[in-house]
PDB file of C-alpha atoms in Angstrom:
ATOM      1  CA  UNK A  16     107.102 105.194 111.428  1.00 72.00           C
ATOM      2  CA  UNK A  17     103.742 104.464 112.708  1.00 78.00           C
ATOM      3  CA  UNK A  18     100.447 103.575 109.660  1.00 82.00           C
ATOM      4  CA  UNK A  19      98.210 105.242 111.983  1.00 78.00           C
ATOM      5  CA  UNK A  20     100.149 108.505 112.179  1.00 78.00           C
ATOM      6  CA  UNK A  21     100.345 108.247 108.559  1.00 81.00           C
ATOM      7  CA  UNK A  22      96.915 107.550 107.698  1.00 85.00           C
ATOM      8  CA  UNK A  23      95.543 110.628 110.161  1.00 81.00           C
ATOM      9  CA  UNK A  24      97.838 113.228 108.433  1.00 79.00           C
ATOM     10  CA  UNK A  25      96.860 112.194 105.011  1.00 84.00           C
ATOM     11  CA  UNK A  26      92.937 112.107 106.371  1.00 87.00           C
ATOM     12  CA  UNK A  27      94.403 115.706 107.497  1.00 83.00           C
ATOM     13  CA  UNK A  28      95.503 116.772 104.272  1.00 80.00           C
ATOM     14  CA  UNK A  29      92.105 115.888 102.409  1.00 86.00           C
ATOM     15  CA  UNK A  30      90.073 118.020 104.891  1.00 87.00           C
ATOM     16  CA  UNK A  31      92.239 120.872 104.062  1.00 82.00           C
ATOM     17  CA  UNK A  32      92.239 120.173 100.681  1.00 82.00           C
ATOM     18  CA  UNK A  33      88.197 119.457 100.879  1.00 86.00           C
ATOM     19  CA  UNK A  34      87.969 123.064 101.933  1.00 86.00           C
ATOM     20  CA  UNK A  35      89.970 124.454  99.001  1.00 83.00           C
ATOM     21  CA  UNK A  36      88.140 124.303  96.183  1.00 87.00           C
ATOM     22  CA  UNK A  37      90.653 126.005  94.047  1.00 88.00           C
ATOM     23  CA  UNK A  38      93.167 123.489  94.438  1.00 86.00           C
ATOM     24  CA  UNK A  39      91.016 120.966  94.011  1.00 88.00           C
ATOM     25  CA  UNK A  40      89.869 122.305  90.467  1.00 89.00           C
ATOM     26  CA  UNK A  41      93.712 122.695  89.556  1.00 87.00           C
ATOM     27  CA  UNK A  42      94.201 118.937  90.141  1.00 87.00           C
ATOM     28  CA  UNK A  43      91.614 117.943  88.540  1.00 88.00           C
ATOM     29  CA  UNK A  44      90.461 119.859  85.668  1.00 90.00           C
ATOM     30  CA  UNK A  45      93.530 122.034  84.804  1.00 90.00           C
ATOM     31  CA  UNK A  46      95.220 119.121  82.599  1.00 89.00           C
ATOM     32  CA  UNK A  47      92.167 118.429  81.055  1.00 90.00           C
ATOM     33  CA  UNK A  48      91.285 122.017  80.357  1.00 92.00           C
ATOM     34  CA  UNK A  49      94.588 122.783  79.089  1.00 90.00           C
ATOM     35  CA  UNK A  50      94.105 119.512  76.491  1.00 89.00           C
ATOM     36  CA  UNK A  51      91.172 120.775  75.516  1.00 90.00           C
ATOM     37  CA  UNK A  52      93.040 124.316  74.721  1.00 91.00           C
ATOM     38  CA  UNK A  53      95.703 122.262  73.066  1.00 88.00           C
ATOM     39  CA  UNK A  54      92.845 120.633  70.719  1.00 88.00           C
ATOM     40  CA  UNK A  55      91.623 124.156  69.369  1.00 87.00           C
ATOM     41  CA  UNK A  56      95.114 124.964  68.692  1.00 87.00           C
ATOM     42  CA  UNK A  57      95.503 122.314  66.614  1.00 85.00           C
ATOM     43  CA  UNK A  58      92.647 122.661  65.344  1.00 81.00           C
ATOM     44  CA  UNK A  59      93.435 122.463  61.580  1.00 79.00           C
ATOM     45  CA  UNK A  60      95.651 119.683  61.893  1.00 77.00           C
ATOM     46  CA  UNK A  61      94.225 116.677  63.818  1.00 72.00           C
ATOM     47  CA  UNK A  62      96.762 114.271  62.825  1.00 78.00           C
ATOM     48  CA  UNK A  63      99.758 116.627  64.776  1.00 82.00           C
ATOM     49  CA  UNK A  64      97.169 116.690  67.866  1.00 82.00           C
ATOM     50  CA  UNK A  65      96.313 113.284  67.547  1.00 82.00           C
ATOM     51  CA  UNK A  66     100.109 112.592  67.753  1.00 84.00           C
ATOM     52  CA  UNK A  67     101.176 115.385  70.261  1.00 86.00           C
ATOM     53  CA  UNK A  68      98.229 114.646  72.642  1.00 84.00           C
ATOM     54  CA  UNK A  69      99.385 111.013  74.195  1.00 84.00           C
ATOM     55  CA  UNK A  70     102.810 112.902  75.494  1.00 85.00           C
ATOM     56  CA  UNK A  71     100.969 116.016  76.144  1.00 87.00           C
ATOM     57  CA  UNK A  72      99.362 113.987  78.573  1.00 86.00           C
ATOM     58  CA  UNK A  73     102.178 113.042  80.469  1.00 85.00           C
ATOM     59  CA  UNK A  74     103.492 116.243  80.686  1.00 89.00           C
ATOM     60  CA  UNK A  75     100.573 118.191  81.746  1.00 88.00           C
ATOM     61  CA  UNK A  76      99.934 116.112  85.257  1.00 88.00           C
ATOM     62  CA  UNK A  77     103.614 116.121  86.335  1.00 91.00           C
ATOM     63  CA  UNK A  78     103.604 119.681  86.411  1.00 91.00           C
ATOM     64  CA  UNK A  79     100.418 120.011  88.102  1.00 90.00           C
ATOM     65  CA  UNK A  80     100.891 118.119  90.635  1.00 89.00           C
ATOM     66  CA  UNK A  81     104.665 118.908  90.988  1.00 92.00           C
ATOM     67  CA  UNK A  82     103.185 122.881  91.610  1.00 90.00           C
ATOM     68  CA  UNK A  83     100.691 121.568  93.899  1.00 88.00           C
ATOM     69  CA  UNK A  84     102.218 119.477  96.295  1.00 86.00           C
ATOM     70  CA  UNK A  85     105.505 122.105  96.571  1.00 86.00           C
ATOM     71  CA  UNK A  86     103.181 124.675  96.960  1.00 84.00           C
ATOM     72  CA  UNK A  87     100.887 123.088  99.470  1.00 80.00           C
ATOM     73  CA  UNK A  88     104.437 122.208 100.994  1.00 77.00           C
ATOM     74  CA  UNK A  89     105.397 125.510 101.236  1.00 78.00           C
ATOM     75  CA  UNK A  90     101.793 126.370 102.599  1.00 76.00           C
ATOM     76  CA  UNK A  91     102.022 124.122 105.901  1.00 71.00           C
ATOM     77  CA  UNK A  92     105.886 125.497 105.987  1.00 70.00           C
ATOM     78  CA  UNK A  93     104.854 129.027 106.487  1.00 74.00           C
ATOM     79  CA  UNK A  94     101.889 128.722 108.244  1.00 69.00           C
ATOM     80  CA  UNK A  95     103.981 127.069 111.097  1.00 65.00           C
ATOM     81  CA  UNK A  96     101.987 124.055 111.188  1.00 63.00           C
ATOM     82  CA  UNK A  97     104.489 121.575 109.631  1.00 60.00           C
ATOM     83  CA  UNK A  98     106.436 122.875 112.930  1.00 58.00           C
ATOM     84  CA  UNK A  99     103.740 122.405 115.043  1.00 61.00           C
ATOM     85  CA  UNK A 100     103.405 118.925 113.574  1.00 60.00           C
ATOM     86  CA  UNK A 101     107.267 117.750 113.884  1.00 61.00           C
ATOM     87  CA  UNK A 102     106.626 118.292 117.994  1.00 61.00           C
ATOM     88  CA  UNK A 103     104.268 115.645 117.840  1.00 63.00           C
ATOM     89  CA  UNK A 104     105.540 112.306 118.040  1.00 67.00           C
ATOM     90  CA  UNK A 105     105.746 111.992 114.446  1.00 67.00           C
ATOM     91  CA  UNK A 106     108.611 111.103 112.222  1.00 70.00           C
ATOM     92  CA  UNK A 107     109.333 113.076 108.926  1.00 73.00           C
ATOM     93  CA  UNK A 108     108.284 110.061 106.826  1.00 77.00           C
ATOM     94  CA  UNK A 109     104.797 109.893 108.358  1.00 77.00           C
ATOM     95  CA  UNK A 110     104.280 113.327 107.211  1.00 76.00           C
ATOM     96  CA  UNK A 111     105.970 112.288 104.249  1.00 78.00           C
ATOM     97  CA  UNK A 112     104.328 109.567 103.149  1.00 84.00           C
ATOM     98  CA  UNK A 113     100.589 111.200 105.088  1.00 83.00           C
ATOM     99  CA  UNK A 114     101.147 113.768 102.353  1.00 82.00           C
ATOM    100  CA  UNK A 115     102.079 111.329  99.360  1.00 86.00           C
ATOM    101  CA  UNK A 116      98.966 109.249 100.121  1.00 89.00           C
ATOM    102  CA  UNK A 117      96.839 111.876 100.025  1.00 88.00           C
ATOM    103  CA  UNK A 118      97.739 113.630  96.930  1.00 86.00           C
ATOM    104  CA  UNK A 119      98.177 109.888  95.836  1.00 89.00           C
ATOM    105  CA  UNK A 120      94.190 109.612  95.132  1.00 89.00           C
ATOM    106  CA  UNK A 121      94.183 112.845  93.778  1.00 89.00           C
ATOM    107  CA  UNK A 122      96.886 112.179  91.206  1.00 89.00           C
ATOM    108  CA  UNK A 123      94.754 108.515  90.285  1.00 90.00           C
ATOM    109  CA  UNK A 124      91.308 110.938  89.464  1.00 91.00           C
ATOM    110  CA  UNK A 125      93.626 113.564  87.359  1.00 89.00           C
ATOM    111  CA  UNK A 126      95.110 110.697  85.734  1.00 88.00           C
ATOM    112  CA  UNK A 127      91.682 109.254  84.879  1.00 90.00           C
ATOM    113  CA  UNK A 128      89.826 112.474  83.838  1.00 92.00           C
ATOM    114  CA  UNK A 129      92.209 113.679  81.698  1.00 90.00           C
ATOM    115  CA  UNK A 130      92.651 110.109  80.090  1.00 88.00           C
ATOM    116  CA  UNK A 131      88.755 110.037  79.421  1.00 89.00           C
ATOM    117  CA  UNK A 132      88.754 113.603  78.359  1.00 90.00           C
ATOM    118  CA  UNK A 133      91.663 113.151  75.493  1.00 87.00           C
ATOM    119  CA  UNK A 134      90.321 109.318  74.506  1.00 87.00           C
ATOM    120  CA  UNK A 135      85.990 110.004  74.789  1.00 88.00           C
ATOM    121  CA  UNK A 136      85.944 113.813  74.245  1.00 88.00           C
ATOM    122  CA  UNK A 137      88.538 114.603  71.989  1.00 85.00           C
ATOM    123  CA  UNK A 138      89.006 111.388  70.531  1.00 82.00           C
ATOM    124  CA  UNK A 139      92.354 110.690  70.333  1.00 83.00           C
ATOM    125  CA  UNK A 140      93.426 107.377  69.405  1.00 82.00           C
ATOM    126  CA  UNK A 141      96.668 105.283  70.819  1.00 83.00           C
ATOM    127  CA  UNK A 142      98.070 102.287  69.510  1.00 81.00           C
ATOM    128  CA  UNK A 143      98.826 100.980  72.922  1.00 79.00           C
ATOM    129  CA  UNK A 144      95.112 101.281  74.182  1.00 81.00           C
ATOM    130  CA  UNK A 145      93.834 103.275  76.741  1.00 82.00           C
ATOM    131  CA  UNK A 146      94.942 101.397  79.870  1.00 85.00           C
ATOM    132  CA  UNK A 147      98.603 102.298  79.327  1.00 86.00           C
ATOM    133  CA  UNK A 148      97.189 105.957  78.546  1.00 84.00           C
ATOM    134  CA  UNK A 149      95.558 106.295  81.701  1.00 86.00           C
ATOM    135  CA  UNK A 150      98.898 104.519  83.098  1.00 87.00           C
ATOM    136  CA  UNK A 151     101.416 107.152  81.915  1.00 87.00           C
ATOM    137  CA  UNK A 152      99.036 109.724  83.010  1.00 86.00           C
ATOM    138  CA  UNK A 153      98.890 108.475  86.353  1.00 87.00           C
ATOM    139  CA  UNK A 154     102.391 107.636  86.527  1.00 90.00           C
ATOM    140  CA  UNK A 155     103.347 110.761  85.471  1.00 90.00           C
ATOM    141  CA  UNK A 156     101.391 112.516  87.916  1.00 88.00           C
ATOM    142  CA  UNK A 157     103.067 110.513  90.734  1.00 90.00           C
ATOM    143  CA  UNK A 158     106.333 111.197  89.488  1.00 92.00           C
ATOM    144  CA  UNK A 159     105.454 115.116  90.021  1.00 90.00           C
ATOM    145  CA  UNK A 160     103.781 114.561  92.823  1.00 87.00           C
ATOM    146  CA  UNK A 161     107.157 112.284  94.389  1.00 88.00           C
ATOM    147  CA  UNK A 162     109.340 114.849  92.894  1.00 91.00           C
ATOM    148  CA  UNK A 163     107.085 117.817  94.850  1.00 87.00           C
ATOM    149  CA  UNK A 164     107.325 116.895  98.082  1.00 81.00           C
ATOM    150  CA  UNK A 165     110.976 115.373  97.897  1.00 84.00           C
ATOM    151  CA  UNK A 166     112.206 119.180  96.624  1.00 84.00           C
ATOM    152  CA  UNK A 167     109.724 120.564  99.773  1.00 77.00           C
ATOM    153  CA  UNK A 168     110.879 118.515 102.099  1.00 70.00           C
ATOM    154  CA  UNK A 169     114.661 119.557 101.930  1.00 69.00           C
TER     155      UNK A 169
END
């Protein structure tokens, strides 16, 4: 394992991802969006939102980024350039952890918009404060993330 191998592929990974816009927006905005959709469902009853939202939160982000990083996976897979990219002197791990890193960042700006959307925008309200919100969300998000490319990579 080699931290310059692994920093290049996940440098890699966020040009591609630079140039697909679509993904980006799913990581992002997608868990905040669909909190937003969970709001006006609840609309009537702001004390079950208020309660629902905080789990919600974890919930939304693991799944994201559990479809994303399989998917994106898959993507390099079929393409044939995770081949190409095992031929270079690279162990699976690099790629591993190139790929972890850079969907890493991602996962910490999901975690954080979605945290600021639910708390400022929607105002929901935790007992625990909103460090440990933007925490679980992040966390959570990891977790999917982790869980992604571990399920991809066998």
């Amino acid at each position: 394992m080699s931290p310059h191998r692994t920093l290049a592929t996940a440098r890699r990974v966020l040009e591609q991802l630079q140039h697909d816009r679509r993904t980006i927006a799913l990581i992002l905005f997608v868990p905040s969006v669909l909190m937003i959709i969970m709001r006006y469902v609840f609309n009537d009853a702001t004390t079950t939102f208020s309660h629902l939202a905080p789990m919600v939160l974890g919930i939304f982000p693991f799944t994201v980024m559990f479809v994303v990083t399989s998917v994106a996976t898959l993507r390099e897979r079929t393409a044939g350039t995770l081949e190409r990219l095992m031929t270079l002197p690279m162990a699976k791990l690099d790629l591993l952890l190139g790929y972890a890193l850079a969907f890493a960042g991602l996962t910490v700006l999901q975690g954080a918009i979605a945290s600021g959307v639910s708390l400022g925008l929607l105002g929901v309200t935790v007992d625990g404060g909103a460090d440990r919100v933007l925490l679980v969300a992040t966390l959570s998000g990891l977790l999917g993330m982790s869980l992604g490319l571990f399920l991809s990579a066998f």
